[in-house]
Coordinates of C-alpha atoms in Angstrom, one line a residue:
Chain A
M1 CA 205.0 93.6 102.7
Q2 CA 203.0 95.0 105.2
Q3 CA 204.6 96.0 108.4
K4 CA 200.9 94.5 111.3
S5 CA 202.0 92.2 113.8
V6 CA 201.5 88.8 113.2
H7 CA 198.6 86.9 115.8
L8 CA 199.1 83.5 116.1
E9 CA 195.9 82.9 114.6
T10 CA 197.1 84.9 112.0
I11 CA 199.1 82.1 111.3
V12 CA 197.0 79.2 111.4
E13 CA 194.2 81.3 109.4
G14 CA 197.2 81.1 106.7
M15 CA 197.9 77.8 107.4
K16 CA 194.4 76.6 107.3
S17 CA 194.3 78.8 103.8
I18 CA 197.3 77.3 102.4
Q19 CA 196.0 73.6 103.0
T20 CA 192.9 74.9 101.2
A21 CA 195.1 76.6 98.3
I22 CA 196.7 73.4 97.8
S23 CA 194.4 71.0 98.1
T24 CA 192.0 72.3 95.2
A25 CA 194.9 72.7 93.4
L26 CA 195.9 69.4 93.3
E27 CA 192.3 68.5 92.1
D28 CA 193.1 70.5 89.8
L29 CA 196.3 68.9 88.2
D30 CA 194.8 65.4 89.1
G31 CA 191.9 65.7 87.7
R32 CA 190.1 62.7 88.9
G33 CA 190.7 62.4 91.9
R34 CA 189.2 64.1 94.9
F35 CA 190.7 65.0 98.6
N36 CA 188.4 63.9 102.1
S37 CA 188.7 65.8 104.7
D38 CA 188.7 64.0 108.1
H39 CA 189.0 66.5 111.1
W40 CA 189.9 65.0 114.2
V41 CA 190.2 67.0 117.7
R42 CA 193.9 66.0 119.9
P43 CA 192.1 66.0 123.9
S44 CA 194.6 67.4 125.3
G45 CA 194.5 70.8 122.7
G46 CA 193.3 71.5 118.9
G47 CA 193.5 69.5 116.3
G48 CA 193.8 68.9 112.7
C49 CA 191.6 68.4 109.3
S50 CA 193.7 65.9 107.6
K51 CA 192.2 65.7 103.4
I52 CA 193.6 62.5 101.8
M53 CA 193.7 61.6 98.7
L54 CA 193.2 57.9 96.9
E55 CA 193.5 56.1 93.4
G56 CA 193.8 59.7 91.9
D57 CA 194.5 59.5 87.4
L58 CA 198.2 60.9 89.1
I59 CA 198.4 61.5 92.9
A60 CA 197.3 57.3 94.3
K61 CA 198.2 58.2 97.7
G62 CA 198.1 61.6 98.7
G63 CA 197.8 63.3 101.6
V64 CA 197.8 67.4 102.8
N65 CA 197.0 67.9 106.2
F66 CA 196.7 71.0 108.4
S67 CA 197.1 71.3 112.3
H68 CA 197.2 72.9 115.7
V69 CA 197.8 71.1 118.4
H70 CA 198.7 73.5 121.9
G71 CA 197.6 72.6 125.2
P72 CA 201.0 71.4 127.9
M73 CA 204.0 70.4 126.2
P74 CA 204.2 66.8 127.1
E75 CA 208.3 65.6 128.0
R76 CA 209.3 63.5 125.1
I77 CA 209.3 66.8 123.2
A78 CA 210.4 68.8 125.9
N79 CA 213.0 67.1 126.4
G80 CA 213.9 66.8 122.6
L81 CA 214.2 71.0 122.3
G82 CA 215.3 71.5 125.5
L83 CA 212.4 73.2 126.7
T84 CA 210.5 72.6 129.9
P85 CA 208.4 69.7 130.1
G86 CA 204.4 71.1 130.6
V87 CA 205.4 74.5 129.5
E88 CA 202.2 75.8 127.3
F89 CA 203.0 75.6 123.4
H90 CA 201.5 76.2 119.8
A91 CA 202.3 74.2 117.0
T92 CA 200.5 74.0 113.3
G93 CA 201.8 73.7 109.8
V94 CA 200.6 72.0 107.3
S95 CA 202.5 68.6 106.2
I96 CA 201.9 66.7 102.9
V97 CA 203.2 63.8 100.9
L98 CA 202.2 62.8 97.8
H99 CA 202.9 59.4 96.0
A100 CA 202.1 58.9 92.0
K101 CA 200.9 55.8 90.8
N102 CA 202.8 56.8 87.3
P103 CA 207.3 55.1 88.9
F104 CA 207.9 57.7 87.0
V105 CA 206.7 61.0 89.4
P106 CA 208.4 61.3 92.6
I107 CA 206.9 61.7 95.2
I108 CA 207.0 65.2 97.3
H109 CA 206.6 66.2 100.4
M110 CA 205.9 69.9 101.9
N111 CA 206.6 71.4 105.9
V112 CA 205.6 74.7 106.8
R113 CA 205.5 74.9 110.6
Y114 CA 205.2 77.7 113.5
F115 CA 205.9 77.0 116.9
Q116 CA 205.4 78.7 119.9
T117 CA 205.3 78.4 123.9
S118 CA 204.5 80.3 126.7
G119 CA 208.1 80.3 127.8
G120 CA 208.1 83.1 125.0
K121 CA 210.0 80.8 122.2
H122 CA 208.9 81.4 119.0
W123 CA 210.5 80.2 114.9
F124 CA 209.0 78.4 111.9
G125 CA 210.4 76.0 109.7
G126 CA 209.5 74.0 106.9
G127 CA 211.0 72.4 103.0
I128 CA 210.0 71.1 100.7
D129 CA 211.8 67.2 98.8
A130 CA 211.3 65.2 96.3
T131 CA 212.4 61.7 95.7
P132 CA 211.9 60.3 92.6
I133 CA 211.6 56.2 92.3
Y134 CA 214.0 57.7 88.8
I135 CA 216.2 60.0 89.1
Q136 CA 217.0 62.5 86.0
K137 CA 219.2 64.5 86.4
G138 CA 217.4 67.4 84.7
E139 CA 215.1 67.6 86.3
A140 CA 215.8 67.7 89.5
V141 CA 217.8 71.2 88.2
S142 CA 215.2 72.3 87.2
F143 CA 213.2 71.6 91.1
H144 CA 216.6 73.2 92.3
Q145 CA 216.6 76.4 90.7
L146 CA 212.7 76.6 91.3
L147 CA 213.4 76.8 94.9
K148 CA 216.3 78.3 95.1
S149 CA 214.4 81.5 93.2
V150 CA 211.9 81.1 96.1
C151 CA 214.8 81.7 98.6
D152 CA 216.4 84.3 96.2
R153 CA 214.0 86.6 96.5
F154 CA 214.0 87.1 100.5
P155 CA 217.7 88.5 101.2
S156 CA 218.4 86.6 104.5
H157 CA 217.6 84.1 103.3
S158 CA 219.4 81.6 101.7
Y159 CA 219.0 78.6 99.3
L160 CA 222.4 76.5 99.8
K161 CA 222.8 76.9 103.5
Y162 CA 218.4 75.5 103.0
K163 CA 219.7 73.1 100.6
T164 CA 222.3 71.3 102.4
W165 CA 220.5 71.6 105.9
A166 CA 218.3 69.7 103.4
D167 CA 220.9 66.9 101.9
R168 CA 221.7 66.1 106.2
Y169 CA 217.6 65.6 107.2
F170 CA 216.2 63.4 104.2
Y171 CA 219.9 60.7 105.1
L172 CA 219.2 57.3 105.3
K173 CA 222.4 57.3 107.6
H174 CA 222.3 53.1 107.4
R175 CA 221.2 53.3 103.4
E176 CA 223.8 55.5 103.5
E177 CA 221.5 57.0 100.9
T178 CA 219.8 60.0 100.1
R179 CA 216.1 60.2 100.9
G180 CA 215.9 61.2 97.3
I181 CA 217.0 64.9 95.4
G182 CA 216.7 66.9 98.3
G183 CA 215.7 70.2 98.2
I184 CA 214.2 73.4 101.0
F185 CA 215.0 72.2 104.5
F186 CA 214.6 74.9 107.5
D187 CA 213.8 75.8 111.4
H188 CA 214.1 77.4 114.1
L189 CA 214.0 80.5 111.5
A190 CA 213.4 83.7 114.0
A191 CA 210.5 84.8 115.1
D192 CA 211.3 87.2 118.1
D193 CA 211.1 90.6 117.1
E194 CA 207.4 91.7 114.8
P195 CA 209.5 92.5 111.5
T196 CA 210.9 89.9 111.3
K197 CA 208.1 86.7 112.3
Q198 CA 206.6 89.0 109.4
M199 CA 209.8 88.2 107.8
N200 CA 209.2 84.9 108.6
W201 CA 206.2 84.3 108.5
E202 CA 206.0 85.3 104.3
F203 CA 208.8 83.5 103.5
V204 CA 206.9 80.4 104.2
Q205 CA 204.0 81.4 102.7
E206 CA 207.0 81.9 99.4
V207 CA 208.3 77.8 99.7
A208 CA 204.6 77.3 100.1
A209 CA 203.1 78.7 96.9
A210 CA 205.8 77.2 94.9
F211 CA 204.9 73.5 96.1
V212 CA 202.3 73.9 93.9
P213 CA 203.9 75.0 90.3
A214 CA 207.1 72.4 92.6
Y215 CA 204.9 69.4 91.8
E216 CA 203.0 70.1 88.2
S217 CA 207.1 70.5 87.0
L218 CA 207.8 66.9 87.7
A219 CA 203.9 65.1 87.6
Q220 CA 203.6 66.3 84.4
P221 CA 206.4 65.3 82.3
N222 CA 205.4 61.5 84.0
R223 CA 202.8 61.1 84.1
L224 CA 201.8 59.4 80.9
K225 CA 205.3 58.1 80.4
A226 CA 204.3 53.5 79.9
Y227 CA 205.4 51.2 82.8
G228 CA 205.6 47.7 83.3
E229 CA 206.0 45.6 86.3
R230 CA 209.5 45.9 86.1
E231 CA 209.4 50.2 87.2
L232 CA 206.4 49.1 89.5
E233 CA 208.4 46.8 91.4
W234 CA 211.3 49.6 91.4
Q235 CA 208.8 51.8 93.1
A236 CA 208.5 49.2 95.6
L237 CA 210.9 49.6 96.7
R238 CA 212.1 52.5 96.6
R239 CA 208.5 52.9 98.6
S240 CA 209.9 50.5 101.5
R241 CA 213.3 53.7 101.6
Y242 CA 210.5 56.5 102.6
V243 CA 208.7 54.3 104.6
E244 CA 211.9 53.7 106.4
F245 CA 213.2 57.2 107.1
N246 CA 210.2 58.4 107.8
L247 CA 209.3 56.2 110.9
L248 CA 213.3 55.6 111.4
W249 CA 214.9 58.9 111.2
D250 CA 212.2 61.1 110.8
K251 CA 211.3 64.1 113.4
G252 CA 208.0 65.9 112.4
T253 CA 206.6 61.7 112.3
R254 CA 209.0 61.4 115.5
F255 CA 207.1 64.9 117.3
G256 CA 203.6 63.7 115.7
L257 CA 202.8 61.0 117.1
D258 CA 204.8 61.7 120.7
S259 CA 202.1 64.9 121.1
D260 CA 199.9 62.6 120.9
G261 CA 198.2 63.3 117.3
R262 CA 195.9 61.4 115.6
T263 CA 198.1 58.5 113.7
E264 CA 196.6 58.4 110.6
S265 CA 197.1 62.1 109.6
I266 CA 201.0 60.9 111.0
L267 CA 201.2 58.3 109.5
M268 CA 199.0 59.0 105.5
S269 CA 202.5 59.5 104.5
M270 CA 203.8 55.7 103.7
P271 CA 202.9 54.5 100.9
P272 CA 200.3 52.5 99.5
E273 CA 202.8 49.5 99.0
A274 CA 205.1 49.0 99.5
K275 CA 208.2 46.2 99.0
W276 CA 210.9 44.4 101.0
V277 CA 213.8 43.0 98.6
Y278 CA 216.5 40.8 100.4
N279 CA 220.6 42.5 99.1
H280 CA 218.3 43.6 96.9
N281 CA 221.1 45.0 93.8
P282 CA 219.7 46.1 90.6
L283 CA 221.3 45.1 86.9
P284 CA 224.6 47.7 85.7
D285 CA 224.3 50.0 84.4
S286 CA 220.4 50.1 84.9
P287 CA 218.8 53.2 85.3
E288 CA 217.6 51.3 89.2
A289 CA 221.1 51.6 89.3
D290 CA 221.7 55.0 88.2
T291 CA 219.1 56.3 90.7
L292 CA 221.1 54.6 92.7
L293 CA 224.4 56.9 91.9
H294 CA 222.7 59.8 92.5
L295 CA 221.3 59.1 96.1
K296 CA 224.1 61.4 98.1
P297 CA 224.4 65.0 98.3
T298 CA 225.0 66.6 94.6
D299 CA 225.2 69.8 93.8
W300 CA 222.5 70.1 91.0
L301 CA 223.1 74.3 90.5
G302 CA 226.8 74.0 90.4
L303 CA 227.0 76.2 93.5
E304 CA 228.6 74.1 95.9
T305 CA 232.3 74.4 95.0
K306 CA 231.0 77.9 92.6
H307 CA 231.1 79.8 96.2
G308 CA 233.8 76.8 98.2
L309 CA 232.0 75.5 100.8
E310 CA 232.2 72.2 101.9
K311 CA 229.9 69.7 101.1
A312 CA 227.5 68.3 103.7
Y313 CA 228.4 64.6 103.3
P314 CA 226.7 63.0 106.4
T315 CA 228.5 60.0 107.7
R316 CA 226.5 57.0 109.8
N317 CA 227.4 58.3 112.7
Chain B
M1 CA 223.3 21.2 134.8
Q2 CA 227.5 21.1 134.8
Q3 CA 228.5 23.4 137.0
K4 CA 231.6 24.6 135.0
S5 CA 232.2 28.2 133.7
V6 CA 230.9 29.8 131.5
H7 CA 232.9 32.1 129.4
L8 CA 232.0 34.5 126.3
E9 CA 233.6 32.3 123.8
T10 CA 231.3 29.3 125.4
I11 CA 228.4 31.5 124.8
V12 CA 228.9 32.9 121.2
E13 CA 229.9 28.9 119.8
G14 CA 226.2 28.2 122.3
M15 CA 224.6 30.3 119.8
K16 CA 226.2 29.5 116.4
S17 CA 224.8 26.1 117.3
I18 CA 221.3 27.6 117.8
Q19 CA 221.4 29.0 114.3
T20 CA 222.6 26.0 113.4
A21 CA 220.0 23.7 114.8
I22 CA 217.0 26.0 114.4
S23 CA 218.4 26.8 111.0
T24 CA 218.6 23.1 109.6
A25 CA 215.2 22.6 111.6
L26 CA 213.7 24.8 110.1
E27 CA 214.0 23.6 105.9
D28 CA 213.3 20.4 107.6
L29 CA 209.3 21.9 108.4
D30 CA 209.8 24.4 105.4
G31 CA 210.7 21.0 102.6
R32 CA 211.4 23.4 99.7
G33 CA 212.8 26.1 100.6
R34 CA 216.8 26.0 101.8
F35 CA 218.4 29.8 104.0
N36 CA 221.4 30.8 102.2
S37 CA 224.0 32.1 104.0
D38 CA 226.0 35.4 104.1
H39 CA 228.6 36.6 106.2
W40 CA 229.4 39.9 107.3
V41 CA 232.1 41.8 108.9
R42 CA 231.8 44.6 111.1
P43 CA 234.3 47.3 110.6
S44 CA 234.9 48.1 114.1
G45 CA 235.0 44.5 115.4
G46 CA 233.7 40.9 115.3
G47 CA 230.8 40.7 112.2
G48 CA 227.8 37.8 111.9
C49 CA 226.5 35.0 109.2
S50 CA 222.9 35.8 108.2
K51 CA 220.7 32.9 107.3
I52 CA 218.5 33.3 104.8
M53 CA 215.2 31.2 103.2
L54 CA 213.3 33.6 100.4
E55 CA 209.9 31.6 98.8
G56 CA 210.1 28.6 100.1
D57 CA 206.1 26.2 100.6
L58 CA 205.6 27.9 103.9
I59 CA 208.3 31.0 105.7
A60 CA 208.0 34.0 102.7
K61 CA 210.6 35.0 104.1
G62 CA 212.5 34.2 106.8
G63 CA 216.2 35.5 108.7
V64 CA 217.7 33.1 111.5
N65 CA 220.7 35.4 112.4
F66 CA 223.8 35.1 113.9
S67 CA 225.5 37.9 115.3
H68 CA 228.7 38.6 118.3
V69 CA 230.1 42.3 117.5
H70 CA 232.5 44.1 119.7
G71 CA 234.5 47.1 120.4
P72 CA 234.6 49.8 122.2
M73 CA 230.8 50.8 122.9
P74 CA 229.1 53.2 120.2
E75 CA 228.1 56.6 122.8
R76 CA 224.4 56.5 121.4
I77 CA 224.3 53.2 122.8
A78 CA 226.9 53.5 125.5
N79 CA 224.2 56.7 126.5
G80 CA 221.4 54.2 126.7
L81 CA 222.4 51.9 128.5
G82 CA 223.4 54.0 131.1
L83 CA 227.3 52.8 130.6
T84 CA 230.4 54.8 129.2
P85 CA 231.3 55.4 125.5
G86 CA 233.8 53.8 124.5
V87 CA 234.4 50.8 127.1
E88 CA 235.0 47.6 125.6
F89 CA 231.7 45.7 124.7
H90 CA 230.7 42.0 123.5
A91 CA 227.2 41.3 121.7
T92 CA 226.4 38.4 120.5
G93 CA 223.2 36.3 119.6
V94 CA 220.7 35.0 117.7
S95 CA 217.3 36.7 115.8
I96 CA 214.7 35.2 114.0
V97 CA 211.9 36.6 112.0
L98 CA 209.8 34.1 110.3
H99 CA 206.7 35.8 107.6
A100 CA 205.2 33.0 106.4
K101 CA 203.0 32.8 103.0
N102 CA 199.9 31.6 104.1
P103 CA 197.8 34.4 106.2
F104 CA 197.0 31.9 108.3
V105 CA 200.6 31.5 109.4
P106 CA 201.6 34.3 112.2
I107 CA 204.6 36.2 111.8
I108 CA 207.1 34.9 114.9
H109 CA 210.4 36.2 116.5
M110 CA 212.8 34.8 118.8
N111 CA 215.6 36.7 119.6
V112 CA 218.8 35.2 122.4
R113 CA 221.6 37.6 123.4
Y114 CA 224.2 38.2 125.6
F115 CA 225.8 41.9 126.3
Q116 CA 229.2 42.3 128.5
T117 CA 231.2 45.4 129.1
S118 CA 234.9 45.7 129.8
G119 CA 233.5 47.3 132.9
G120 CA 232.3 43.7 134.3
K121 CA 228.7 43.8 133.5
H122 CA 227.1 41.3 132.0
W123 CA 223.4 39.6 131.6
F124 CA 221.0 37.4 128.9
G125 CA 217.7 38.4 127.3
G126 CA 216.0 37.0 124.8
G127 CA 212.1 35.9 124.0
I128 CA 209.5 34.6 121.8
D129 CA 206.7 36.6 120.2
A130 CA 204.0 35.3 117.7
T131 CA 201.9 37.9 115.7
P132 CA 199.5 35.8 113.9
I133 CA 196.9 37.5 110.9
Y134 CA 194.1 36.3 112.4
I135 CA 194.1 35.0 116.3
Q136 CA 192.1 32.2 116.7
K137 CA 192.1 31.3 120.8
G138 CA 193.2 28.1 121.0
E139 CA 196.4 28.7 119.0
A140 CA 196.9 31.6 121.6
V141 CA 196.8 29.5 124.4
S142 CA 198.7 26.4 122.8
F143 CA 201.1 29.1 122.4
H144 CA 201.8 30.3 126.0
Q145 CA 201.6 27.0 127.5
L146 CA 204.4 25.6 125.9
L147 CA 207.0 28.9 126.7
K148 CA 205.2 28.3 129.9
S149 CA 206.3 25.2 130.5
V150 CA 209.9 26.3 129.5
C151 CA 209.5 29.0 132.4
D152 CA 207.9 26.2 135.2
R153 CA 211.5 24.0 134.2
F154 CA 213.5 27.2 136.6
P155 CA 212.7 27.6 139.9
S156 CA 214.2 31.2 139.6
H157 CA 211.9 32.2 135.9
S158 CA 208.7 33.3 136.1
Y159 CA 206.0 32.9 132.8
L160 CA 204.0 36.0 134.6
K161 CA 207.6 38.6 134.2
Y162 CA 208.1 37.0 130.9
K163 CA 204.7 37.6 129.6
T164 CA 203.7 40.5 130.7
W165 CA 207.1 42.3 130.1
A166 CA 206.5 40.9 126.0
D167 CA 202.6 43.1 127.1
R168 CA 205.0 45.9 127.6
Y169 CA 207.6 45.6 125.5
F170 CA 205.7 44.4 121.7
Y171 CA 203.1 47.2 122.1
L172 CA 202.7 50.4 119.0
K173 CA 201.8 53.4 121.9
H174 CA 200.5 54.5 118.5
R175 CA 197.5 52.6 117.8
E176 CA 197.0 51.2 120.9
E177 CA 197.3 47.9 120.1
T178 CA 199.9 44.4 121.0
R179 CA 201.9 43.8 117.7
G180 CA 200.4 40.3 117.8
I181 CA 199.1 37.6 121.2
G182 CA 202.7 38.1 122.9
G183 CA 204.7 35.2 123.6
I184 CA 208.3 35.9 126.8
F185 CA 210.1 39.4 126.4
F186 CA 212.8 39.7 129.6
D187 CA 216.1 40.9 129.7
H188 CA 218.7 42.4 132.4
L189 CA 218.8 38.4 133.4
A190 CA 221.9 38.5 135.2
A191 CA 225.4 37.1 134.6
D192 CA 227.8 38.3 137.7
D193 CA 228.3 34.8 139.6
E194 CA 229.0 32.0 137.7
P195 CA 226.1 29.7 139.0
T196 CA 224.1 32.4 138.0
K197 CA 225.1 32.9 134.4
Q198 CA 225.5 29.2 134.0
M199 CA 221.8 28.9 135.3
N200 CA 220.7 31.6 133.1
W201 CA 222.8 30.8 130.0
E202 CA 221.0 27.4 129.9
F203 CA 217.4 29.1 130.2
V204 CA 218.1 30.9 127.1
Q205 CA 219.3 27.5 125.3
E206 CA 215.8 26.2 126.7
V207 CA 214.4 29.2 125.2
A208 CA 215.8 29.3 121.9
A209 CA 215.0 24.7 122.1
A210 CA 211.5 25.9 121.8
F211 CA 211.5 27.7 119.0
V212 CA 210.8 25.3 116.4
P213 CA 208.8 23.4 117.8
A214 CA 206.5 27.0 118.9
Y215 CA 206.8 27.3 115.1
E216 CA 205.3 24.0 114.6
S217 CA 202.3 24.5 116.5
L218 CA 200.7 28.0 114.9
A219 CA 202.4 26.3 111.1
Q220 CA 201.6 23.0 110.5
P221 CA 197.0 23.3 111.3
N222 CA 197.4 26.4 109.1
R223 CA 199.8 25.7 106.2
L224 CA 198.0 24.6 104.1
K225 CA 194.5 26.5 104.6
A226 CA 192.6 28.1 101.4
Y227 CA 193.0 32.0 100.6
G228 CA 191.9 34.1 98.4
E229 CA 192.3 38.4 98.2
R230 CA 190.6 39.4 101.0
E231 CA 192.8 37.8 103.4
L232 CA 195.8 38.2 101.1
E233 CA 195.3 42.3 101.7
W234 CA 194.3 41.6 105.5
Q235 CA 198.3 39.9 105.9
A236 CA 199.4 43.1 104.3
L237 CA 198.3 44.9 106.1
R238 CA 199.2 43.5 109.6
R239 CA 202.7 43.7 108.2
S240 CA 202.6 47.6 108.0
R241 CA 201.8 47.1 111.7
Y242 CA 204.9 44.5 112.4
V243 CA 207.2 47.5 109.9
E244 CA 205.9 50.5 111.9
F245 CA 206.6 48.2 115.3
N246 CA 210.4 47.7 114.4
L247 CA 211.2 50.8 112.8
L248 CA 209.9 52.8 115.1
W249 CA 210.1 51.4 118.6
D250 CA 211.7 48.4 118.3
K251 CA 215.5 48.5 121.1
G252 CA 216.6 45.2 119.4
T253 CA 216.6 47.1 116.0
R254 CA 217.5 50.1 116.4
F255 CA 220.3 49.1 118.5
G256 CA 221.8 47.2 115.8
L257 CA 221.4 50.1 113.9
D258 CA 222.9 52.4 116.3
S259 CA 226.0 50.1 116.9
D260 CA 226.7 49.9 112.8
G261 CA 225.6 46.0 112.6
R262 CA 224.5 44.8 107.9
T263 CA 221.5 46.3 107.9
E264 CA 220.5 44.3 105.9
S265 CA 221.1 41.6 108.4
I266 CA 218.8 44.1 110.7
L267 CA 216.1 44.5 108.4
M268 CA 215.7 40.5 107.7
S269 CA 212.9 41.5 109.3
M270 CA 210.9 43.4 107.4
P271 CA 207.9 41.5 105.7
P272 CA 208.5 41.2 101.6
E273 CA 205.4 43.7 100.7
A274 CA 203.3 45.8 103.4
K275 CA 200.7 47.5 102.4
W276 CA 198.9 51.4 104.4
V277 CA 195.1 51.3 103.6
Y278 CA 194.6 55.4 105.6
N279 CA 191.8 54.8 107.8
H280 CA 191.7 51.2 107.5
N281 CA 188.5 49.5 109.0
P282 CA 187.5 45.9 109.2
L283 CA 183.8 44.7 108.4
P284 CA 181.2 44.5 111.6
D285 CA 181.7 41.5 112.9
S286 CA 184.5 39.3 110.7
P287 CA 187.0 38.0 111.6
E288 CA 189.4 40.3 111.0
A289 CA 187.9 42.9 113.4
D290 CA 188.0 40.1 115.3
T291 CA 191.6 40.1 115.1
L292 CA 191.9 43.5 116.1
L293 CA 189.6 43.0 119.2
H294 CA 191.6 40.6 121.4
L295 CA 195.1 43.4 120.3
K296 CA 195.6 43.9 124.2
P297 CA 197.5 42.9 126.6
T298 CA 195.1 39.2 127.5
D299 CA 195.7 36.5 130.4
W300 CA 195.6 33.5 127.6
L301 CA 196.0 31.1 130.3
G302 CA 193.9 32.8 133.0
L303 CA 196.9 33.3 136.0
E304 CA 197.1 37.5 135.7
T305 CA 193.4 37.2 137.7
K306 CA 194.5 33.7 139.9
H307 CA 197.6 35.4 141.6
G308 CA 195.9 38.3 141.8
L309 CA 198.4 40.7 139.8
E310 CA 197.7 44.1 138.0
K311 CA 197.6 43.4 134.8
A312 CA 199.9 45.8 132.0
Y313 CA 198.1 47.8 130.0
P314 CA 200.8 50.4 128.9
T315 CA 198.9 53.3 127.6
R316 CA 200.3 55.7 125.1
N317 CA 202.5 57.9 127.7

């Protein structure tokens, strides 16, 4: 780890590199789909570049978005963060959501972000989580092992802490279900002194570097599996829950809209299609019913009991 | 108008009657579809009855919901209303959303509600608004004329006030578009003294009585119109905007979820199906493009200019 100082410009360029590296690797993985870039300017400062893939071989709809927005902080955001409205802020990051064509391939999401204000606050945040349409235990375990291996390389970062944070964050209170199998989520990672900032920036970059391998391990064994109307119907139902989470509860979506981000870029996270079926209940003992049973915070790696940690079961209130 | 006192029980029974009258009339109008009733109990007090119609001849998915919830006020709601958490409250009302099969039939929404607290606050609220997939000016004018005729029967209720309120309320800030052609919206109608309470309760009942005629005038001329893939695609896109409004901005949806209402009843407002197409732009000079041009607060009856009122054009901030 080099002990050079990490400037805002370094982080912004680093975020752009993350976007380029991941979008290139995803094109290779997809084989057919290509990302189209849309550059946008935010009237009150900054802008971004959205890379969108539509109707690929693997990816039905996916976005890899970079943004760097700055200017005086909008009031609603300042209030939410306990900061003074009007203070100058910079927010930069990469957000990814991939909706696969095949219902056996999970939806995946990654975000890495950096935030600073002229009042001297700086922090990193981010995470990776997966939302299978059909949950398979072995797959969930491998996914979490990979995320754990990233955290384990850093003495000051804890997989268990970030995993339970994801369980709490990616939770649909109104459905009493998790969004999927979770992953890791972290926020407000300090960047106040140079060594800490350097180390946390390394960590965020390592999380981003784990994204494509994580998605490959979820996508490759499943992308050619046969499916029919039943699986597509279930996919459309699960996608409606994804919509509900993002529009009702996701703070990133809310931040984007409240900070006058580009709506089409923020809502690239929406699935190509979703269905709402009133009072839907899957057949007993079906793979669909089994998936619902797994939509709760789950100790995939058997670590929480071992460490005597209390599990994070969020309740509705 | 009888000068008898209006008790909570009278209003609750009145709301149930509204549900029954409207659901019966809608079954007649549909001709094939029938409402199924789901009764639900709210653990902390009260409950409701959802009447849901699926795959009717006219209505693809529709809900006519009655609820009466009470108990100590949940904190998030108390904070939003500037009331003390824990104060006893009663909320009762009827909510309706109808998604038609034919893309030429608008989505329609009605809500009438009454709210009281043990601290001595009582008020009525409600409204009717329509969201055509294809906006036709003449239809919008007739719809607004009908709503105006209801308001005009009451010296203390103003169509113009409630119409501009609807324009501000049913607004997708992030899209800079109205949800549809608007309608009327009102809230916090006083119920503090008996004559005012009596009059406002009469008004709310008259609004409810206007619902079926209003929907008939939108549905009957359009329900048999021919349509194809193009119109269904546009319907699915407009339905996704409906989802965005209800989950991102609608206070009624938020109130329902925050007060532990039944999720399936609250989210009956979701369309059967929705599509998100990245950066969709309709063909120039098409009926779809024409509809987008009308998605702004519009002086359908030519009254706002005449009365010298400032138009209510909400902006994003």
